[in-house]
mmCIF file with all atom_site columns, C-alpha atoms in Angstrom:
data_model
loop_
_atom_site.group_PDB
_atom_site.id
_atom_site.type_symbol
_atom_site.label_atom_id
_atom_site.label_alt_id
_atom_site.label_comp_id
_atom_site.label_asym_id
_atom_site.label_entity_id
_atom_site.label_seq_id
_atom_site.pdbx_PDB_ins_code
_atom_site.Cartn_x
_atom_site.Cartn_y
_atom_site.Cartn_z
_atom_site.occupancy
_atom_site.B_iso_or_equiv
_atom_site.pdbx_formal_charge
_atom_site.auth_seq_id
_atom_site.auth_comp_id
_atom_site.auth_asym_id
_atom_site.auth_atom_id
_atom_site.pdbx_PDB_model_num
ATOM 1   C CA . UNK A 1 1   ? 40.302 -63.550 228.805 1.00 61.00 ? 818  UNK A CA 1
ATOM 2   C CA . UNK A 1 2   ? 41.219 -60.015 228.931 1.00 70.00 ? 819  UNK A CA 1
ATOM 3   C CA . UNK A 1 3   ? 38.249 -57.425 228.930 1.00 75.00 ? 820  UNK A CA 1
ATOM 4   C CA . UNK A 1 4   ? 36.793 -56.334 225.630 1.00 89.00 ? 821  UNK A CA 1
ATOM 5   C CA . UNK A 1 5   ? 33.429 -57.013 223.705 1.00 94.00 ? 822  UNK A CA 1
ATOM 6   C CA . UNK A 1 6   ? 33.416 -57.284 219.828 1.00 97.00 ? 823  UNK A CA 1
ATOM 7   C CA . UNK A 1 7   ? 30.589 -58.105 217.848 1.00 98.00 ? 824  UNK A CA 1
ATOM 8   C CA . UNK A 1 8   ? 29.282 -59.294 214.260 1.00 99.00 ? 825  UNK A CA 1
ATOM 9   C CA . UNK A 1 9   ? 25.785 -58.676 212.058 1.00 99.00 ? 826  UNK A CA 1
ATOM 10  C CA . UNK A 1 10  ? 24.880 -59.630 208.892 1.00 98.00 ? 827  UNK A CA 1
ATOM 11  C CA . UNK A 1 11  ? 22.769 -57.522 207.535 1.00 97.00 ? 828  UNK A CA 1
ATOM 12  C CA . UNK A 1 12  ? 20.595 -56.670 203.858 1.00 95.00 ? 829  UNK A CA 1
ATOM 13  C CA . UNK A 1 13  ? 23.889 -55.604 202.439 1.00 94.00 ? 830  UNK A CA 1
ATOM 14  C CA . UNK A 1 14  ? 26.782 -56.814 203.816 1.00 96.00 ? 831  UNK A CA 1
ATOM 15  C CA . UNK A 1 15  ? 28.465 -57.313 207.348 1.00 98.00 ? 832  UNK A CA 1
ATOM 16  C CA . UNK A 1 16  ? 28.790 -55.228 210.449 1.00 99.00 ? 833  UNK A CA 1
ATOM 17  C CA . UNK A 1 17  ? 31.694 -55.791 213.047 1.00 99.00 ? 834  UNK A CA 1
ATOM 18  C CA . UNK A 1 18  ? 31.947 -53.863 215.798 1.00 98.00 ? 835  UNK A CA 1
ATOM 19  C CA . UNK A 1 19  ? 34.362 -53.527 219.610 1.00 97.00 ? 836  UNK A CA 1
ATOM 20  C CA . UNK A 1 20  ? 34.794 -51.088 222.233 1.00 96.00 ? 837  UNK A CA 1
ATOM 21  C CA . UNK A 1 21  ? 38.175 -48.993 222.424 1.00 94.00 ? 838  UNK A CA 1
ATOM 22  C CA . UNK A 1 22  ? 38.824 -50.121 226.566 1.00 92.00 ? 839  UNK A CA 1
ATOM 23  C CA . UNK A 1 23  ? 42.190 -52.556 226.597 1.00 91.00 ? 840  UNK A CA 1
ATOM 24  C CA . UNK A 1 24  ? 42.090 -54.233 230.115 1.00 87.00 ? 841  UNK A CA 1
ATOM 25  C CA . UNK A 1 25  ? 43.353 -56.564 232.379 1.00 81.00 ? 842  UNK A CA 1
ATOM 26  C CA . UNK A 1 26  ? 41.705 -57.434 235.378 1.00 79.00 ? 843  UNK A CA 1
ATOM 27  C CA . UNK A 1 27  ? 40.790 -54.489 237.205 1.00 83.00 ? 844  UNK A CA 1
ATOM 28  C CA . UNK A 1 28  ? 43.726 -52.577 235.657 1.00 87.00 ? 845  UNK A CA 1
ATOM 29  C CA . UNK A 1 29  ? 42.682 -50.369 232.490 1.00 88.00 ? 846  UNK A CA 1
ATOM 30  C CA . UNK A 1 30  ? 46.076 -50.426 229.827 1.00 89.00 ? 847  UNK A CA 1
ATOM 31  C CA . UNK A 1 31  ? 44.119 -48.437 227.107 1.00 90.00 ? 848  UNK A CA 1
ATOM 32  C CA . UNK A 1 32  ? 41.613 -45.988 226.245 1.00 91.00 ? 849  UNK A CA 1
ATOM 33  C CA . UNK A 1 33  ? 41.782 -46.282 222.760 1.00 92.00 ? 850  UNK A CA 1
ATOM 34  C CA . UNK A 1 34  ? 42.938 -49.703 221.405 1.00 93.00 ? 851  UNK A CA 1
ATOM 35  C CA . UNK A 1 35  ? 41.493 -50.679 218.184 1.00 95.00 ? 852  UNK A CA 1
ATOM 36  C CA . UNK A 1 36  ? 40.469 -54.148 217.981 1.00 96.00 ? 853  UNK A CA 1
ATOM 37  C CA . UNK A 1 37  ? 39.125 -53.841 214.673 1.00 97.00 ? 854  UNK A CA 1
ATOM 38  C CA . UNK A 1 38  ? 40.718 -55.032 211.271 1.00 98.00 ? 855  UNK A CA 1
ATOM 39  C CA . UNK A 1 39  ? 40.822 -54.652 207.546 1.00 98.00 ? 856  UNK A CA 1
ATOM 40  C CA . UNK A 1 40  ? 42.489 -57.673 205.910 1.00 98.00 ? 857  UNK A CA 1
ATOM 41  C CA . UNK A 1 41  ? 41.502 -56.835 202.562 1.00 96.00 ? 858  UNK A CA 1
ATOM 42  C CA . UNK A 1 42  ? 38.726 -54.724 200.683 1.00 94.00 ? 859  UNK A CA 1
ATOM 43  C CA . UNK A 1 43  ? 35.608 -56.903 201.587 1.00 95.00 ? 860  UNK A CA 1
ATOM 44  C CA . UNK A 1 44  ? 37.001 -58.991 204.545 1.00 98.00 ? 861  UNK A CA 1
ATOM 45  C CA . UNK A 1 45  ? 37.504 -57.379 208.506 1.00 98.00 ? 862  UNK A CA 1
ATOM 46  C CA . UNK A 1 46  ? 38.342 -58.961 211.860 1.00 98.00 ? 863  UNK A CA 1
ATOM 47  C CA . UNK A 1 47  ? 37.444 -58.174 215.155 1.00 98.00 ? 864  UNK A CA 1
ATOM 48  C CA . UNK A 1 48  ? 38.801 -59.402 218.526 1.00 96.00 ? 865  UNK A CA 1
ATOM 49  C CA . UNK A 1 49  ? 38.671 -60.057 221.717 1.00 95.00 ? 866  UNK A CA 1
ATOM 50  C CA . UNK A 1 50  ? 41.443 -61.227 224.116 1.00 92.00 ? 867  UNK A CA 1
ATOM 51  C CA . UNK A 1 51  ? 45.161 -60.255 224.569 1.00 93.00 ? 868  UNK A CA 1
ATOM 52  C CA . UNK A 1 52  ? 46.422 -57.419 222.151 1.00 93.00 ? 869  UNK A CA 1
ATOM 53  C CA . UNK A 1 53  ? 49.356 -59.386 221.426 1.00 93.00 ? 870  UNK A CA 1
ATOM 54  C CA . UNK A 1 54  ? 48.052 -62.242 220.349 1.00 95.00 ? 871  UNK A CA 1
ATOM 55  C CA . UNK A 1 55  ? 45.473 -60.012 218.487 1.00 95.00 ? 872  UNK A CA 1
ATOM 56  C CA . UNK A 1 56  ? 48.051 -58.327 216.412 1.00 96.00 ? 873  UNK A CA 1
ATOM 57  C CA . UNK A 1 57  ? 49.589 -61.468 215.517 1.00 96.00 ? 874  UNK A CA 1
ATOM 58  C CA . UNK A 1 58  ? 46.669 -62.969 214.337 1.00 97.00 ? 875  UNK A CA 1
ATOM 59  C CA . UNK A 1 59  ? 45.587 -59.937 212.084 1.00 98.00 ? 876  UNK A CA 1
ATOM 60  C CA . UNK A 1 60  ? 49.427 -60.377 210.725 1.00 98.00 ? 877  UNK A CA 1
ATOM 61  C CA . UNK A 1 61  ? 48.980 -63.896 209.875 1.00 97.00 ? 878  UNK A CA 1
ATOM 62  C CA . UNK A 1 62  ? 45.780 -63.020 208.016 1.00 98.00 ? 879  UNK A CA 1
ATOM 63  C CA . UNK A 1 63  ? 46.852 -60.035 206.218 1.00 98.00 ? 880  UNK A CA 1
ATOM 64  C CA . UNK A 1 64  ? 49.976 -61.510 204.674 1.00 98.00 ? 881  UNK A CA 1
ATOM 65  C CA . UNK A 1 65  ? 47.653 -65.427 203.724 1.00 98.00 ? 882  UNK A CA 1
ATOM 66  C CA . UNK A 1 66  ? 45.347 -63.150 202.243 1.00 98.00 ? 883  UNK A CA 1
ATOM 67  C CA . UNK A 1 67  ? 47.645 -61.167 200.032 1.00 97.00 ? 884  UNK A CA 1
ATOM 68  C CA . UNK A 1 68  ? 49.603 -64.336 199.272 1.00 98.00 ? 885  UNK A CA 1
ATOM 69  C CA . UNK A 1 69  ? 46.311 -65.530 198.221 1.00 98.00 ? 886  UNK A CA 1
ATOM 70  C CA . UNK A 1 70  ? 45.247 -62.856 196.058 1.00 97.00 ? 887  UNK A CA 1
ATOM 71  C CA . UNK A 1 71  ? 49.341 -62.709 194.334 1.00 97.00 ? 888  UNK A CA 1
ATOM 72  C CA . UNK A 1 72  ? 49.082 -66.393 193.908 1.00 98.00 ? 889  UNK A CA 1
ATOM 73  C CA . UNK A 1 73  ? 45.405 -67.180 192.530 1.00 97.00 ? 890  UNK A CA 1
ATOM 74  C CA . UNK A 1 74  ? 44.175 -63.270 191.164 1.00 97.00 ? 891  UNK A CA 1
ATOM 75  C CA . UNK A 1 75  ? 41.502 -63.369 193.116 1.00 94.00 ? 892  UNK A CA 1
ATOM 76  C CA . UNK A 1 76  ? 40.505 -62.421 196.734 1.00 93.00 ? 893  UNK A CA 1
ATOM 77  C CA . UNK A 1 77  ? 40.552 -65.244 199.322 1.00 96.00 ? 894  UNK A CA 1
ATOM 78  C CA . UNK A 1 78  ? 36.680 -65.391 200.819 1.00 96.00 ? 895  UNK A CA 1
ATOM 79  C CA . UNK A 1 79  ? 36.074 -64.958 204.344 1.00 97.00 ? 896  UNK A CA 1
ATOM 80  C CA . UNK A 1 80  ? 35.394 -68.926 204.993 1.00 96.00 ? 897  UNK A CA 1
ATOM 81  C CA . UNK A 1 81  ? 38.353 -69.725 203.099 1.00 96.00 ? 898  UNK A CA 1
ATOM 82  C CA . UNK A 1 82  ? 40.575 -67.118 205.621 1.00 98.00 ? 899  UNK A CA 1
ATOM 83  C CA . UNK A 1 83  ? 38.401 -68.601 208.635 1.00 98.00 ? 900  UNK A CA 1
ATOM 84  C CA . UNK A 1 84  ? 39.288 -71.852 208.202 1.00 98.00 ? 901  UNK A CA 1
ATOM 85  C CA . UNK A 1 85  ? 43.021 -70.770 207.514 1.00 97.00 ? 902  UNK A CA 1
ATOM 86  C CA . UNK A 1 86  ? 43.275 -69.321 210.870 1.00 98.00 ? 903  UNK A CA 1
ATOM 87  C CA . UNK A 1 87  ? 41.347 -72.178 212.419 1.00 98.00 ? 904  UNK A CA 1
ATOM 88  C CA . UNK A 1 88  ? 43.928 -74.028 211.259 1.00 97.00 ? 905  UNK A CA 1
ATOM 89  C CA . UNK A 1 89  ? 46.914 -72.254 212.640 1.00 96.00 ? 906  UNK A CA 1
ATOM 90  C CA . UNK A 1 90  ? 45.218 -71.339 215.852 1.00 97.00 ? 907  UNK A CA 1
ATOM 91  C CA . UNK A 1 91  ? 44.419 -75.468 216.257 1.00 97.00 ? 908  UNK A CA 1
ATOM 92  C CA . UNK A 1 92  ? 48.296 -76.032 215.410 1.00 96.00 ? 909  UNK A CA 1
ATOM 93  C CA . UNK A 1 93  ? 49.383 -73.225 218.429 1.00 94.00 ? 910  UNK A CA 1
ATOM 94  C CA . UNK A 1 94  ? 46.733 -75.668 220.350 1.00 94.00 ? 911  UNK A CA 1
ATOM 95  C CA . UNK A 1 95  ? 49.262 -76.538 223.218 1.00 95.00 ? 912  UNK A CA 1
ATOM 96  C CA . UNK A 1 96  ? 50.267 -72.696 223.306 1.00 94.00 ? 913  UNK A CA 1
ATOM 97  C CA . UNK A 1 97  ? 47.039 -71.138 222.371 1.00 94.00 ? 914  UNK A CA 1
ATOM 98  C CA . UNK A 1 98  ? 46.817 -67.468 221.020 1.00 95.00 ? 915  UNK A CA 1
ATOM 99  C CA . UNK A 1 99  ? 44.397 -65.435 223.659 1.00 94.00 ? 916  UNK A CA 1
ATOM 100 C CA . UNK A 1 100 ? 41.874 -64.146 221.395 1.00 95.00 ? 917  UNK A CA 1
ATOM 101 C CA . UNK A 1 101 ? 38.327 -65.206 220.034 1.00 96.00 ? 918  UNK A CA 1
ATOM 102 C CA . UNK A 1 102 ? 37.920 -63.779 216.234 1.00 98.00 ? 919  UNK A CA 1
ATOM 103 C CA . UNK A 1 103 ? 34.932 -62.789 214.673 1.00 99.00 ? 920  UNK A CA 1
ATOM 104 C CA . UNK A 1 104 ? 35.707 -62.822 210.876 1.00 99.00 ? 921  UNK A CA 1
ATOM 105 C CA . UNK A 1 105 ? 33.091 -60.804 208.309 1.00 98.00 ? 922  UNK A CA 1
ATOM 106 C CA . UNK A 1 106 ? 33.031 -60.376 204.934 1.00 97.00 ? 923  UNK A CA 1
ATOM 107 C CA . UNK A 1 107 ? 31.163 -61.612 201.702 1.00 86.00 ? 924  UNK A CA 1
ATOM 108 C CA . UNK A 1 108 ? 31.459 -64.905 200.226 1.00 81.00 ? 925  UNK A CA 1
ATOM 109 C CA . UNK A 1 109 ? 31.055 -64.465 196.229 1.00 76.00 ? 926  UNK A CA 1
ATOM 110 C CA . UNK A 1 110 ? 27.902 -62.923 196.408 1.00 83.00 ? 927  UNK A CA 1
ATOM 111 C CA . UNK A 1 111 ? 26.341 -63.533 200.035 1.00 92.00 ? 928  UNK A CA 1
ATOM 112 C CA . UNK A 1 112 ? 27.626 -61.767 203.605 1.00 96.00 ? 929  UNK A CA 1
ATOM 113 C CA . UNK A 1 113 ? 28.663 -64.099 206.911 1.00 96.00 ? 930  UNK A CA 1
ATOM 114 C CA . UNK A 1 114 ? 30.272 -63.888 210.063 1.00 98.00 ? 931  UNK A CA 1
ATOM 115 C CA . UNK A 1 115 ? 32.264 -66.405 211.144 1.00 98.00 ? 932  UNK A CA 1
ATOM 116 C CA . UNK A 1 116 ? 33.126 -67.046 214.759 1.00 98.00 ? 933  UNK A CA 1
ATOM 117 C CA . UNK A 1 117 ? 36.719 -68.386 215.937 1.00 98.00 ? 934  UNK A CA 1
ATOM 118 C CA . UNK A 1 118 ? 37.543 -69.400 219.320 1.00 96.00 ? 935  UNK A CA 1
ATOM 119 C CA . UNK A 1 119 ? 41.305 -69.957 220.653 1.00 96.00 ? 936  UNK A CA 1
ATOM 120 C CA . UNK A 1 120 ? 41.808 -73.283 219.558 1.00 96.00 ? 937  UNK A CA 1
ATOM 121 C CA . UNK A 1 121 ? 40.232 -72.911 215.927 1.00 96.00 ? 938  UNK A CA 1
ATOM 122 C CA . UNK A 1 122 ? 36.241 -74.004 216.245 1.00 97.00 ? 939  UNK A CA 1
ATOM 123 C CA . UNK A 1 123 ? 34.708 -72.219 213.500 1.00 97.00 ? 940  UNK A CA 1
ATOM 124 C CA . UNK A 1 124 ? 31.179 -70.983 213.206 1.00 97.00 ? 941  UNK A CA 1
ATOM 125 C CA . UNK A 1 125 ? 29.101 -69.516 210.790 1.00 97.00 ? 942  UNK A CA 1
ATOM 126 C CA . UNK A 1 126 ? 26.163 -67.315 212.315 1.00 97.00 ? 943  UNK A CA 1
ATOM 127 C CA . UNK A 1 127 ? 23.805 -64.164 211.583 1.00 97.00 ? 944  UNK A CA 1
ATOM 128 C CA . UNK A 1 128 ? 25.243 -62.547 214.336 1.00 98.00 ? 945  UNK A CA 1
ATOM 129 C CA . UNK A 1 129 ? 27.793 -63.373 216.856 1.00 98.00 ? 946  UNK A CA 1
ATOM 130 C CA . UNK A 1 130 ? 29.362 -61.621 220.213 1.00 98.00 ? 947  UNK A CA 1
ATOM 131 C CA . UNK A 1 131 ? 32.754 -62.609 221.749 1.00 97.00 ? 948  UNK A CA 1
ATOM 132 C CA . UNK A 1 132 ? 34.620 -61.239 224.671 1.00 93.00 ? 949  UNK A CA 1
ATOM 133 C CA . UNK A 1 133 ? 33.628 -60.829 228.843 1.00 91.00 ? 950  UNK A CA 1
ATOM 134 C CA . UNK A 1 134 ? 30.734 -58.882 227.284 1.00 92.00 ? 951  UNK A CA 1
ATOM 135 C CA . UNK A 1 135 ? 29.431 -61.343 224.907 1.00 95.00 ? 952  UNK A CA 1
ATOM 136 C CA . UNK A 1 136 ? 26.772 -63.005 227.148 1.00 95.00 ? 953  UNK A CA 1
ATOM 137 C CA . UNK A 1 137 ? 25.169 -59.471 227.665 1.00 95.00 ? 954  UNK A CA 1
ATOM 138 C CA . UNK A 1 138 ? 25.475 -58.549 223.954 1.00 97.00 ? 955  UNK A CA 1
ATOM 139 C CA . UNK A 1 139 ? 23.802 -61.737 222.800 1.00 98.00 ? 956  UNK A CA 1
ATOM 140 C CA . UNK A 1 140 ? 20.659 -60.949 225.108 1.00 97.00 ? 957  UNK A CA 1
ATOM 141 C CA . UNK A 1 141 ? 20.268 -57.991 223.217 1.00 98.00 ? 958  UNK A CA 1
ATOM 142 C CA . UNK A 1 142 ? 21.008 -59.244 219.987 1.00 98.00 ? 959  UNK A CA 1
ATOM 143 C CA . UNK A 1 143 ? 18.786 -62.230 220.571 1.00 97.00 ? 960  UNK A CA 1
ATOM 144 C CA . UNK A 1 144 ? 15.725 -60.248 221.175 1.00 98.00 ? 961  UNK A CA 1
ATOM 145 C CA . UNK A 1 145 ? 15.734 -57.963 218.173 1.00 98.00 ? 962  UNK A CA 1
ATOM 146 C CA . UNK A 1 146 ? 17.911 -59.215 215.433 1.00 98.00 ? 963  UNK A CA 1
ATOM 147 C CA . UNK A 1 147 ? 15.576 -59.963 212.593 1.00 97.00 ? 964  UNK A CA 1
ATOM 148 C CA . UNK A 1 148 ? 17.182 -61.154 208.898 1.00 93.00 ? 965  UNK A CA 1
ATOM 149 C CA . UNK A 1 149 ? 17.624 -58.685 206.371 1.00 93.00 ? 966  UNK A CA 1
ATOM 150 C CA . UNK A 1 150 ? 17.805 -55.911 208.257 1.00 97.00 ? 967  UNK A CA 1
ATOM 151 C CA . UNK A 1 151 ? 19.366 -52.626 207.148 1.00 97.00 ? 968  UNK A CA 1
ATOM 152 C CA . UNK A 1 152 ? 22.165 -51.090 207.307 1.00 97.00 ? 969  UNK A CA 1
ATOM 153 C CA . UNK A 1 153 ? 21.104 -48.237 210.155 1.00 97.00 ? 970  UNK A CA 1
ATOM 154 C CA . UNK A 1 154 ? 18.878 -50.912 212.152 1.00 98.00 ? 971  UNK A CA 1
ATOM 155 C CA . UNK A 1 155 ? 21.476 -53.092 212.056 1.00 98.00 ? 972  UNK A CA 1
ATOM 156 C CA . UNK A 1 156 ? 24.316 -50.222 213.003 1.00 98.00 ? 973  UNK A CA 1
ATOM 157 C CA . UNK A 1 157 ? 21.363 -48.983 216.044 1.00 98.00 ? 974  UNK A CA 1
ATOM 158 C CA . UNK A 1 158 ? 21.225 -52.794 217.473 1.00 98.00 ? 975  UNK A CA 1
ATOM 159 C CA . UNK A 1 159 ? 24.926 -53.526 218.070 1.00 98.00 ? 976  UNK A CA 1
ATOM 160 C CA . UNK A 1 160 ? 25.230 -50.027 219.288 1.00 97.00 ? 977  UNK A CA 1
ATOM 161 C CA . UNK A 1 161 ? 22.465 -50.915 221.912 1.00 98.00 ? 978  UNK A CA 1
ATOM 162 C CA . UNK A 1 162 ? 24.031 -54.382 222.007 1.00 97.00 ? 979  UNK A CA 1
ATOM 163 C CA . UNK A 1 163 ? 27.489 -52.464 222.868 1.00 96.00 ? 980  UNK A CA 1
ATOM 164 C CA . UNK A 1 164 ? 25.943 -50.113 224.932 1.00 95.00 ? 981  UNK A CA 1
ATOM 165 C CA . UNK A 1 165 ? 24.617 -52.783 227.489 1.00 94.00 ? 982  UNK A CA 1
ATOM 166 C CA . UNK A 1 166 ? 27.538 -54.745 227.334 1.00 93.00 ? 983  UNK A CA 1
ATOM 167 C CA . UNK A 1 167 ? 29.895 -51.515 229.010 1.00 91.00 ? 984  UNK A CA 1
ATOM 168 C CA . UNK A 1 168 ? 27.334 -50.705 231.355 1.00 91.00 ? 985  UNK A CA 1
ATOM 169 C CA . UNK A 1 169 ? 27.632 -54.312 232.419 1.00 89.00 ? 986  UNK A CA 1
ATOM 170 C CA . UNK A 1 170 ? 31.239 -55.301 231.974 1.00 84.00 ? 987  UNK A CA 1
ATOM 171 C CA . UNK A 1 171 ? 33.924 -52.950 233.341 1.00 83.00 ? 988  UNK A CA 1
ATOM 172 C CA . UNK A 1 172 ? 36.340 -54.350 230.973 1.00 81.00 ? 989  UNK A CA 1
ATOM 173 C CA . UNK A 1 173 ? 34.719 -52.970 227.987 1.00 86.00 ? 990  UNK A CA 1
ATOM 174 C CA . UNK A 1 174 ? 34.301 -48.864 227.460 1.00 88.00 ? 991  UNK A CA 1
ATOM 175 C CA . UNK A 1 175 ? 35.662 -45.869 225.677 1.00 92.00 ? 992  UNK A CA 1
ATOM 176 C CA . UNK A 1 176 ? 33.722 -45.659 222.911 1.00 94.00 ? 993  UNK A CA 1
ATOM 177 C CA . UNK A 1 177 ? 33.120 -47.495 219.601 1.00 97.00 ? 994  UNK A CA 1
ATOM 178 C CA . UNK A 1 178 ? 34.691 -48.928 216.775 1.00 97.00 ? 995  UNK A CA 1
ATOM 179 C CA . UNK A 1 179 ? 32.290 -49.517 214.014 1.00 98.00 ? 996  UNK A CA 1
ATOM 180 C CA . UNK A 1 180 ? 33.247 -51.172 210.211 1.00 98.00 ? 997  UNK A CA 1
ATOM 181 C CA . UNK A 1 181 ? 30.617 -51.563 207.438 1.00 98.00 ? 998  UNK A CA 1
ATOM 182 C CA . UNK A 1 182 ? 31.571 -54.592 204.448 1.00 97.00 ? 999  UNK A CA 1
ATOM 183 C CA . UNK A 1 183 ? 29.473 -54.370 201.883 1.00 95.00 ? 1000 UNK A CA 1
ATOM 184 C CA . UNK A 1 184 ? 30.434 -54.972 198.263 1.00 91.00 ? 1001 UNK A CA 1
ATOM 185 C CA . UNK A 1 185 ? 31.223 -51.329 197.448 1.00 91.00 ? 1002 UNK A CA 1
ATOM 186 C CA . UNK A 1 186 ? 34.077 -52.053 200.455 1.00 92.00 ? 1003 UNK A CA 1
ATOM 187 C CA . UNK A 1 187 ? 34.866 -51.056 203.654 1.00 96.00 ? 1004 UNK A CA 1
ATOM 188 C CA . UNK A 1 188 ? 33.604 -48.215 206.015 1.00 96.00 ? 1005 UNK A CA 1
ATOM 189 C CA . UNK A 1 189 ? 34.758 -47.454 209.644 1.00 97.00 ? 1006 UNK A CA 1
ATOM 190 C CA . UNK A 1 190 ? 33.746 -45.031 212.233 1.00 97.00 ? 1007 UNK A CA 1
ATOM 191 C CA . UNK A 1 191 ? 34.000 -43.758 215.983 1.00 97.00 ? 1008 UNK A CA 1
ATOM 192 C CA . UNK A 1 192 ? 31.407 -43.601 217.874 1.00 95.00 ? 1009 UNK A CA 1
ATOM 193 C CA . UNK A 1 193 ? 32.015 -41.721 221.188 1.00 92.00 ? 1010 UNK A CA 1
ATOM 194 C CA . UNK A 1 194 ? 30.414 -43.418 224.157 1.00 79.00 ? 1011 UNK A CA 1
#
């Protein structure tokens, strides 16, 4: 898996995702400022981990299902309902996998989640999740302080610290942060130099 850390919190009001800028592969750095952070629709992101390519495909898949979605039924697909979409079309590209694990966040109806993807479509639902060569270090850190219901700037402080130790740790993960707030008033995104 290519370098990169991305990471998802639910929190009081809604859903933090977060990822570092640094595109990698190997030992070779490709990108000081790749964003590996989506916005599929008003209350649903995605954030990735893995091969850019593969990345932007995936966020292409789930941007047009989505608005297909919304045209066909006047209503906004949920982020479940898109996570088990693209569990189903990354489980179909089995044999030929897509390089990327997925965090998904958004709100369902009335309540926030994360949902975790890997390459071949498992889907879980968790309070917080990590994916990417920095994940193991991330989840340490989110492990020890994540507490339910947190909000909004405690959760923003821990996967900054989460992201923080992750890049000191992982040489395939730098440059700075990407940071995108769901809640049901929509989406907000920021930088956040390192």
């Amino acid at each position: 898996m290519p370098g990169a850390t991305a990471i998802g919190v639910v929190f009081s009001e809604g859903v933090i995702l977060a990822s570092e800028r640094r595109m990698s592969y190997g030992t070779f750095v490709m990108s000081k400022s790749a964003r590996k952070l989506f916005k599929i629709t008003e209350k649903i992101g995605l954030a990735c981990a893995g091969l850019m390519s593969d990345m932007q495909v995936l966020v292409k898949e789930a941007t047009y299902f989505a608005n297909m979605f919304k045209y066909e039924n006047n209503r906004d697909m949920t982020p479940h309902a898109l996570s088990k979409l693209l569990s189903n079309l990354l489980f179909a590209n089995r044999m030929f996998p897509l390089i990327t694990q997925t965090l998904v966040g958004g709100f369902d109806g009335e309540k926030p989640g994360v949902y975790v993807l890997d390459p071949v479509g498992s889907v879980i639902q968790d309070e917080y999740a990590a994916v990417g060569t920095g994940a193991e270090i991330s989840l340490g850190v989110l492990e020890a302080s994540y507490k339910p219901n947190m909000s909004y700037e405690e959760s923003k402080e821990l996967v900054i610290k989460a992201l923080k130790a992750a890049v000191e740790r992982d040489s395939g993960s730098g440059n700075g942060f990407d940071v995108m707030a769901i809640t049901k008033k929509g989406i907000k995104e920021e930088f956040i130099p390192a």
